[in-house]
XYZ file of C-alpha atoms in Angstrom:
561
model
C 26.968 -19.730 -164.097
C 24.206 -17.610 -162.764
C 22.536 -20.700 -161.321
C 25.785 -21.874 -159.690
C 26.330 -18.422 -158.270
C 22.844 -18.325 -156.857
C 23.267 -21.760 -155.370
C 26.558 -20.787 -153.807
C 25.013 -17.647 -152.393
C 22.145 -19.576 -150.890
C 24.628 -22.106 -149.489
C 26.672 -19.288 -147.959
C 23.523 -17.785 -146.448
C 22.551 -21.187 -145.082
C 25.946 -21.590 -143.442
C 25.745 -18.150 -141.896
C 22.182 -18.919 -140.693
C 23.381 -22.164 -139.124
C 26.249 -20.366 -137.369
C 23.836 -17.747 -136.043
C 21.458 -20.460 -134.886
C 24.236 -22.216 -132.996
C 25.278 -18.958 -131.323
C 21.676 -18.191 -130.427
C 21.230 -21.685 -129.040
C 24.393 -21.362 -126.953
C 23.078 -18.015 -125.641
C 19.547 -19.245 -124.900
C 20.475 -22.535 -123.215
C 21.640 -20.940 -119.915
C 18.558 -18.715 -119.901
C 16.293 -21.727 -120.332
C 18.067 -23.538 -117.494
C 17.771 -20.505 -115.223
C 14.093 -20.121 -116.118
C 13.456 -23.757 -115.246
C 15.321 -23.318 -111.966
C 13.172 -20.285 -111.097
C 10.002 -22.138 -112.043
C 10.908 -24.975 -109.669
C 11.611 -22.561 -106.831
C 8.711 -20.287 -107.773
C 6.630 -20.668 -104.583
C 9.575 -19.401 -102.539
C 9.624 -16.122 -104.391
C 7.379 -13.266 -103.377
C 4.201 -13.063 -105.426
C 4.200 -9.332 -104.647
C 7.243 -8.866 -106.902
C 5.470 -10.672 -109.701
C 2.314 -8.660 -109.254
C 4.181 -5.404 -109.140
C 5.251 -5.976 -112.737
C 1.705 -6.649 -113.871
C 0.499 -4.158 -116.524
C -2.710 -3.539 -114.538
C -0.922 -2.309 -111.434
C -0.700 1.295 -112.632
C 2.932 1.996 -111.970
C 3.547 0.360 -108.591
C 6.740 -1.682 -108.511
C 8.696 -3.841 -106.129
C 11.182 -1.007 -105.797
C 8.403 1.079 -104.290
C 8.027 -1.309 -101.348
C 9.891 0.244 -98.448
C 11.018 -1.260 -95.201
C 8.200 -0.693 -92.738
C 10.178 -0.402 -89.549
C 10.611 3.378 -89.403
C 8.076 4.949 -91.778
C 5.071 2.776 -90.906
C 5.637 2.983 -87.187
C 6.200 6.712 -87.022
C 3.284 7.407 -89.355
C 0.843 5.365 -87.301
C 1.945 6.815 -83.964
C 1.884 10.363 -85.223
C -1.607 10.144 -86.653
C -3.404 7.838 -84.264
C -2.608 9.468 -80.953
C -1.158 7.952 -77.823
C -1.932 4.394 -76.866
C -2.626 3.215 -80.420
C -0.671 0.357 -81.948
C 1.118 0.707 -85.250
C -0.629 -0.538 -88.349
C 0.051 -4.277 -88.528
C 3.056 -4.163 -86.139
C 5.724 -6.790 -86.734
C 5.442 -8.266 -83.243
C 1.809 -9.140 -84.050
C 2.565 -10.690 -87.416
C 3.386 -14.276 -86.475
C 4.437 -15.918 -89.739
C 4.215 -12.673 -91.729
C 6.291 -9.857 -93.088
C 4.859 -6.362 -93.572
C 6.051 -3.927 -96.184
C 4.471 -0.519 -96.629
C 4.260 1.317 -99.918
C 4.412 5.112 -99.762
C 3.510 6.763 -103.088
C 4.159 10.424 -103.797
C 0.449 10.997 -104.308
C -0.213 9.667 -100.828
C 2.270 12.051 -99.260
C 0.671 15.011 -100.997
C -2.778 13.922 -99.870
C -1.550 13.375 -96.324
C -0.002 16.856 -96.273
C -3.301 18.362 -97.362
C -5.193 16.522 -94.646
C -2.580 17.581 -92.084
C -3.263 21.192 -93.025
C -7.007 20.631 -92.642
C -6.388 19.051 -89.255
C -4.025 21.715 -87.974
C -6.615 22.951 -85.493
C -7.729 19.470 -84.448
C -7.025 17.847 -81.136
C -4.148 15.320 -81.094
C -6.598 12.440 -80.812
C -8.418 13.361 -84.034
C -7.573 10.653 -86.603
C -6.613 11.562 -90.174
C -8.673 10.424 -93.137
C -7.465 7.129 -94.581
C -8.201 7.841 -98.220
C -4.445 8.127 -98.847
C -4.223 4.400 -99.334
C -1.446 2.984 -97.196
C -0.951 -0.237 -99.103
C 0.316 -2.999 -96.844
C 1.663 -6.102 -98.568
C 1.119 -9.253 -96.514
C 3.680 -12.002 -97.130
C 4.630 -15.213 -95.374
C 7.966 -16.078 -93.815
C 9.222 -18.619 -91.316
C 8.225 -17.969 -87.717
C 9.962 -19.068 -84.556
C 8.730 -22.172 -82.764
C 7.342 -20.056 -79.934
C 5.421 -17.885 -82.386
C 4.033 -20.921 -84.181
C 2.634 -22.192 -80.891
C 0.572 -19.007 -80.677
C -0.758 -19.189 -84.243
C -4.295 -20.483 -84.131
C -4.547 -20.945 -87.877
C -1.668 -23.463 -88.006
C -2.778 -26.115 -85.558
C -1.377 -29.566 -86.163
C -4.752 -31.090 -86.979
C -5.317 -28.644 -89.833
C -1.848 -29.123 -91.324
C -2.067 -32.915 -91.119
C -5.353 -32.961 -93.025
C -4.177 -30.845 -95.957
C -3.557 -33.124 -98.935
C -2.753 -32.718 -102.614
C -6.317 -31.752 -103.574
C -6.198 -28.738 -101.229
C -2.848 -27.705 -102.667
C -4.283 -27.874 -106.182
C -7.282 -25.807 -105.127
C -4.989 -23.256 -103.504
C -2.963 -22.900 -106.728
C -6.175 -22.014 -108.562
C -7.056 -19.488 -105.858
C -3.723 -17.790 -106.397
C -4.764 -16.592 -109.852
C -8.134 -15.447 -108.473
C -6.401 -13.394 -105.816
C -4.028 -11.948 -108.386
C -6.967 -10.736 -110.467
C -8.661 -9.268 -107.403
C -5.534 -7.358 -106.393
C -4.991 -6.057 -109.922
C -8.570 -4.736 -110.028
C -8.136 -3.130 -106.607
C -5.036 -1.355 -107.844
C -7.032 0.114 -110.719
C -9.597 1.328 -108.165
C -6.843 2.918 -106.064
C -5.517 4.777 -109.080
C -9.001 5.983 -110.083
C -9.707 7.251 -106.575
C -6.410 9.113 -106.372
C -7.008 10.666 -109.796
C -10.463 11.851 -108.674
C -8.824 14.405 -106.382
C -7.730 16.439 -109.401
C -10.531 15.556 -111.822
C -14.137 16.565 -112.333
C -16.916 15.539 -109.993
C -18.390 12.159 -110.957
C -21.990 12.123 -112.076
C -24.624 10.431 -109.966
C -28.392 10.551 -110.553
C -29.217 10.110 -106.844
C -26.668 11.986 -104.759
C -23.422 13.847 -105.347
C -21.396 14.476 -102.156
C -20.367 18.123 -102.027
C -19.348 20.658 -99.420
C -17.021 21.087 -96.442
C -18.697 18.177 -94.631
C -16.333 15.912 -96.596
C -12.555 15.927 -96.480
C -12.588 15.556 -100.243
C -16.020 15.026 -101.767
C -14.701 13.974 -105.195
C -12.392 11.359 -103.744
C -15.149 9.997 -101.509
C -17.619 9.874 -104.386
C -15.230 8.031 -106.686
C -14.353 5.602 -103.893
C -18.041 4.939 -103.244
C -18.709 4.293 -106.937
C -15.714 1.953 -107.153
C -17.070 0.090 -104.134
C -20.431 -0.327 -105.839
C -18.674 -1.544 -108.967
C -16.603 -4.377 -107.508
C -16.626 -4.828 -103.698
C -17.576 -8.372 -102.626
C -18.026 -9.798 -99.127
C -18.036 -13.464 -98.190
C -20.040 -14.344 -95.087
C -18.966 -17.550 -93.361
C -22.000 -19.807 -93.011
C -20.602 -21.788 -90.095
C -22.078 -21.189 -86.646
C -25.594 -21.485 -85.269
C -28.006 -18.748 -84.151
C -28.550 -16.970 -81.845
C -24.835 -16.283 -81.269
C -24.029 -16.400 -84.995
C -26.003 -14.991 -87.933
C -28.244 -13.104 -85.534
C -28.267 -10.013 -83.359
C -30.532 -7.450 -81.716
C -32.442 -5.203 -84.096
C -33.849 -3.085 -81.273
C -32.199 -1.267 -78.360
C -28.874 0.518 -78.150
C -27.005 -2.384 -79.783
C -29.409 -2.654 -82.718
C -26.764 -2.028 -85.372
C -25.154 -5.419 -84.729
C -28.215 -7.400 -85.707
C -29.218 -4.877 -88.340
C -25.915 -5.177 -90.185
C -25.735 -8.973 -89.899
C -29.269 -9.300 -91.239
C -28.738 -6.843 -94.113
C -25.388 -8.353 -95.061
C -26.825 -11.857 -95.250
C -29.840 -10.660 -97.257
C -27.749 -8.560 -99.640
C -27.461 -9.587 -103.274
C -25.181 -6.757 -104.461
C -22.120 -6.996 -102.226
C -22.402 -10.502 -100.804
C -20.842 -13.335 -102.796
C -21.275 -17.052 -102.174
C -17.939 -17.737 -103.902
C -15.108 -17.083 -101.414
C -12.574 -16.858 -104.255
C -14.329 -13.722 -105.519
C -14.397 -11.981 -102.124
C -12.287 -9.007 -101.088
C -13.146 -9.409 -97.396
C -14.548 -12.163 -95.176
C -17.150 -11.464 -92.489
C -17.113 -13.255 -89.133
C -20.881 -13.157 -88.379
C -20.923 -13.393 -84.578
C -22.811 -10.964 -82.352
C -21.094 -9.780 -79.195
C -24.446 -8.666 -77.777
C -25.795 -12.196 -78.244
C -22.676 -13.754 -76.704
C -23.140 -11.549 -73.653
C -26.713 -12.795 -73.419
C -26.211 -16.510 -74.130
C -22.530 -17.322 -73.450
C -21.430 -14.962 -70.678
C -22.291 -16.023 -67.114
C -24.178 -13.104 -65.581
C -22.210 -11.143 -62.958
C -19.259 -13.537 -63.246
C -16.905 -10.870 -64.662
C -15.321 -13.743 -66.603
C -14.704 -13.128 -70.318
C -13.322 -16.637 -70.743
C -16.434 -18.244 -72.314
C -16.750 -15.421 -74.889
C -13.059 -15.603 -75.752
C -13.219 -19.375 -76.188
C -16.245 -19.046 -78.459
C -14.387 -16.659 -80.748
C -11.185 -18.730 -80.714
C -13.070 -21.908 -81.555
C -14.886 -20.204 -84.400
C -11.750 -18.784 -85.992
C -10.004 -22.138 -85.557
C -12.922 -23.798 -87.338
C -12.885 -21.522 -90.374
C -9.070 -21.482 -90.501
C -9.075 -25.270 -90.699
C -11.838 -25.430 -93.296
C -10.838 -22.559 -95.596
C -7.425 -21.206 -96.713
C -8.362 -17.513 -96.501
C -7.606 -16.755 -92.852
C -4.219 -18.461 -93.160
C -3.441 -16.641 -96.406
C -3.599 -13.184 -94.819
C -3.471 -14.114 -91.116
C -6.829 -12.360 -90.802
C -5.912 -9.082 -92.510
C -8.814 -9.305 -94.983
C -11.358 -10.482 -92.370
C -13.656 -8.268 -90.331
C -15.845 -8.437 -87.262
C -18.565 -5.989 -86.269
C -19.732 -5.141 -82.751
C -21.718 -2.359 -81.159
C -21.677 -3.800 -77.653
C -19.270 -2.191 -75.192
C -17.351 -5.466 -74.994
C -16.569 -5.540 -78.710
C -12.897 -4.599 -78.231
C -12.535 -7.070 -75.349
C -13.963 -9.833 -77.534
C -11.402 -9.132 -80.266
C -8.562 -9.597 -77.756
C -9.361 -13.337 -77.711
C -7.086 -13.747 -80.747
C -4.038 -11.514 -81.308
C -4.565 -11.604 -85.083
C -8.195 -10.517 -84.786
C -7.253 -7.442 -82.773
C -4.029 -6.433 -84.513
C -4.528 -7.604 -88.102
C -8.244 -7.823 -88.864
C -10.643 -4.972 -89.562
C -12.731 -4.334 -86.447
C -15.933 -2.368 -87.026
C -16.778 -0.995 -83.574
C -19.166 1.495 -82.011
C -16.784 1.666 -79.060
C -14.030 3.347 -81.099
C -11.698 4.255 -78.251
C -8.041 4.840 -79.132
C -7.054 4.335 -75.477
C -8.408 0.780 -75.819
C -6.310 -0.073 -78.902
C -8.705 1.190 -81.566
C -6.550 1.855 -84.626
C -8.220 4.291 -87.083
C -5.929 3.207 -89.909
C -7.358 -0.322 -89.959
C -10.433 -0.287 -87.695
C -13.856 1.188 -88.487
C -15.900 3.479 -86.256
C -19.630 3.216 -86.914
C -22.525 4.875 -85.080
C -24.464 3.604 -82.118
C -28.169 3.939 -82.946
C -30.890 3.284 -80.386
C -33.788 1.799 -82.340
C -36.376 1.240 -79.640
C -38.953 -0.059 -82.122
C -36.527 -1.445 -84.702
C -37.100 1.468 -87.095
C -36.495 5.229 -87.258
C -40.192 5.975 -87.655
C -41.064 9.148 -85.736
C -37.411 9.959 -84.928
C -36.428 12.028 -87.963
C -37.383 15.674 -88.377
C -37.472 18.906 -86.444
C -38.166 22.661 -86.675
C -35.958 25.225 -88.377
C -33.086 26.871 -86.463
C -35.127 30.034 -85.849
C -37.712 28.059 -83.864
C -35.250 26.507 -81.414
C -35.337 28.388 -78.115
C -32.974 26.270 -75.993
C -29.225 26.715 -76.392
C -28.184 23.197 -75.298
C -29.821 20.083 -73.852
C -28.858 16.819 -72.158
C -30.704 14.247 -70.113
C -29.230 10.949 -68.994
C -27.997 8.779 -66.182
C -24.674 9.002 -64.425
C -22.517 6.598 -66.436
C -18.746 6.807 -66.604
C -16.396 9.610 -65.533
C -17.619 12.456 -67.798
C -21.304 12.818 -66.982
C -20.793 13.466 -63.258
C -18.621 16.458 -64.203
C -21.283 17.729 -66.609
C -24.040 17.345 -64.008
C -21.934 18.965 -61.304
C -21.469 22.149 -63.328
C -24.758 22.415 -65.202
C -27.570 20.290 -63.733
C -30.630 22.539 -63.271
C -28.401 25.629 -63.007
C -29.027 27.506 -66.259
C -32.114 28.097 -68.415
C -29.980 28.116 -71.558
C -28.059 24.937 -70.747
C -30.748 22.367 -69.877
C -28.937 19.494 -68.212
C -30.932 16.857 -66.334
C -30.216 13.521 -64.740
C -33.924 12.754 -64.970
C -36.397 14.637 -67.111
C -39.295 16.362 -65.342
C -42.530 14.427 -65.513
C -44.415 14.950 -68.749
C -41.416 16.323 -70.665
C -40.545 14.506 -73.901
C -36.877 13.718 -74.485
C -37.173 13.951 -78.272
C -39.216 17.143 -78.108
C -36.502 18.743 -75.988
C -33.939 17.805 -78.637
C -36.107 19.346 -81.347
C -36.319 22.602 -79.385
C -32.551 22.833 -78.858
C -29.832 24.347 -81.010
C -27.119 22.104 -79.608
C -27.468 18.585 -78.190
C -24.823 17.531 -75.672
C -23.361 14.056 -76.306
C -21.085 13.127 -73.391
C -19.547 9.673 -73.318
C -20.800 7.186 -70.743
C -18.875 4.138 -69.631
C -17.747 3.837 -73.236
C -16.979 6.556 -75.756
C -19.889 5.978 -78.142
C -23.264 7.616 -77.528
C -26.566 7.165 -79.401
C -27.221 10.873 -78.780
C -24.970 11.756 -81.719
C -27.301 10.157 -84.251
C -30.360 11.299 -82.315
C -29.095 14.861 -82.718
C -28.838 14.491 -86.499
C -32.316 12.975 -86.628
C -33.772 15.883 -84.601
C -31.943 18.591 -86.558
C -29.775 19.486 -83.569
C -26.031 20.210 -83.767
C -24.206 17.517 -81.758
C -21.662 18.555 -79.126
C -19.167 15.713 -78.611
C -17.755 15.640 -75.085
C -15.303 12.764 -74.859
C -11.689 11.721 -74.765
C -10.068 9.274 -77.211
C -13.213 8.946 -79.349
C -12.970 8.488 -83.124
C -16.320 9.693 -84.584
C -18.061 7.470 -87.137
C -16.900 7.621 -90.766
C -14.294 10.267 -89.918
C -12.138 8.951 -92.772
C -14.682 10.654 -95.056
C -16.535 13.190 -92.898
C -15.016 16.418 -91.555
C -16.800 16.489 -88.203
C -15.590 19.967 -87.298
C -17.769 21.394 -90.071
C -21.072 20.177 -88.597
C -20.448 19.412 -84.922
C -18.723 20.866 -81.868
C -15.961 18.962 -80.116
C -15.314 19.938 -76.494
C -12.648 18.300 -74.328
C -13.710 17.198 -70.863
C -11.537 19.886 -69.293
C -13.684 22.572 -70.965
C -17.013 21.463 -69.488
C -17.045 24.470 -67.084
C -16.712 26.751 -70.149
C -19.518 25.061 -72.058
C -21.867 28.029 -72.284
C -19.143 30.475 -73.238
C -17.943 28.176 -76.040
C -21.428 27.681 -77.494
C -22.355 31.353 -77.177
C -19.199 32.289 -79.099
C -20.547 30.467 -82.175
C -22.242 33.097 -84.331
C -25.811 32.624 -85.553
C -24.543 32.447 -89.110
C -22.049 29.724 -88.261
C -24.618 27.785 -86.248
C -27.066 27.806 -89.184
C -24.303 26.513 -91.472
C -23.477 23.689 -89.088
C -27.145 22.782 -88.650
C -27.754 22.635 -92.414
C -24.613 20.605 -92.998
C -25.751 18.147 -90.345
C -29.053 17.769 -92.160
C -27.207 17.110 -95.416
C -25.042 14.319 -94.034
C -27.910 12.809 -92.002
C -28.502 10.367 -94.871
C -25.243 8.639 -93.900
C -26.703 7.785 -90.476
C -30.190 6.698 -91.495
C -31.304 3.097 -91.146
C -33.432 1.989 -94.101
C -35.270 -1.214 -94.891
C -34.228 -2.156 -97.485
C -30.949 -0.184 -97.388
C -30.539 2.836 -99.640
C -27.401 4.181 -101.266
C -25.184 6.247 -98.956
C -27.123 5.230 -95.828
C -25.541 3.824 -92.657
C -25.339 0.244 -93.983
C -23.498 1.374 -97.104
C -21.272 3.770 -95.152
C -20.144 0.924 -92.890
C -19.358 -1.142 -95.980
C -17.508 1.802 -97.508
C -15.315 2.189 -94.416
C -14.470 -1.531 -94.615
C -13.793 -1.134 -98.347
C -11.302 1.653 -97.598
C -9.409 -0.510 -95.123
C -9.252 -3.332 -97.647
C -7.796 -0.916 -100.189
C -5.042 -0.226 -97.662
C -3.913 -3.859 -97.714
C -2.451 -6.012 -100.483
C -2.677 -9.737 -99.929
C -0.032 -11.985 -101.509
C -0.911 -15.643 -101.965
C 1.833 -18.078 -100.954
C 1.834 -21.867 -100.894
C 3.857 -21.856 -97.689
C 0.708 -20.634 -95.949
C -0.695 -24.107 -96.442
C 2.252 -26.465 -96.662
C 4.610 -25.230 -93.963
């Protein structure tokens, strides 16, 4: 009886199990069908929404993506000054959609920087360490827009076969891993604001010269840990992969050379890269492509358009982001003009420029200002060093030609008129320019035809406090450096009051500014080979920050549509 009872019990359990299985099957079948339907239509769904649920993304979600129309536009216009375009404006994004993520931490950081900038001029850009993450996604463009899109020419689309599609699917997972790692870096950098100072055996940034030294230091260390740059190998010297390493435009050739020689940040695998470098030299194009005295930028523009068309047809990376993770670098005055050859290059890509002029569409939120350095011999030998503040007898010094609208005003008011303010168009015979800088407390740095001036770096090298006299100029590395702590900024309208302004700076304050300038000089030094925190690494760090501000979403439509 016991056996029959047990058998009946087991039979009853089996029946109930079967009933439950049937119910579960009936419940799961629609889910399986829906899942299959989603899998088929997968490429049409935003990869950003998938990524935002990834466990490595540190709390960012699709719900956090806001419509960019009002917040992004107002934020960019408020911070960048008049004449500056919004960050990745929709009218520039042919075939793209932009969504901007605003985290609470970013707002708090922005408020703090606003307080620090309360006494700044309206043209002073804010730091960009409050990562404004921009998600780049594809959508259908109008026929007129498609005609303008250089990366989608008919020849390229016709040549893309199944093997390229398969390769692109593999790249999707690579990009996903890159973006997840970048999100971890963003979180670590934001946390550094409230944490302890990171340790560093060589140099620990500290002091009021930095907007937030702990945040900068953590960001720099994260850059060293993972940042990778792919340099396109297409193009022939001297226009590509080459540049001047002497003269006022020396930083073009210097950076190209160092980037191509680098074994820490450069990667030969484009799928591992965070950014892609377009290695053309504007200075070399002016020398070898431009027709002298023709005033025709057409040949330079065509050279750039042809190059971007070439790499867009050969690689998927320009198409994937419409140039948002690509960068160019130029110290020549015509750098901005060169970038106008392609709308995407100017409005989407990172432009590292010496001529960082907001009235000429320089956008501090995505573009990089780096210093103009006049290396007459190709090195800084003999340029660095000067006496202590107590041994500097001249209040202020300038010598230079009449270039642009600002210098004539300076010469009109101060040329050979005051023993304290030594302003010369031409130096007296036998007087050394660099010795005069070393004898001066303040070195005047008025803009010429363009906003950048090599005198800024020369002042740091000589131990002189730079006096920036310009309009619409974004000083180098101002996303990290608080220029008001170690330099003087004077608007053009205050040139007649120059002596009164400089005399009002107390001796104690002057000594502080001079010492701070000597501390941050390392960020402007050119070394061979490069050293940590020098000008080469600071340029890379500024590009790294802009890449952190953008999230790239891979999408098969970028290739197949």
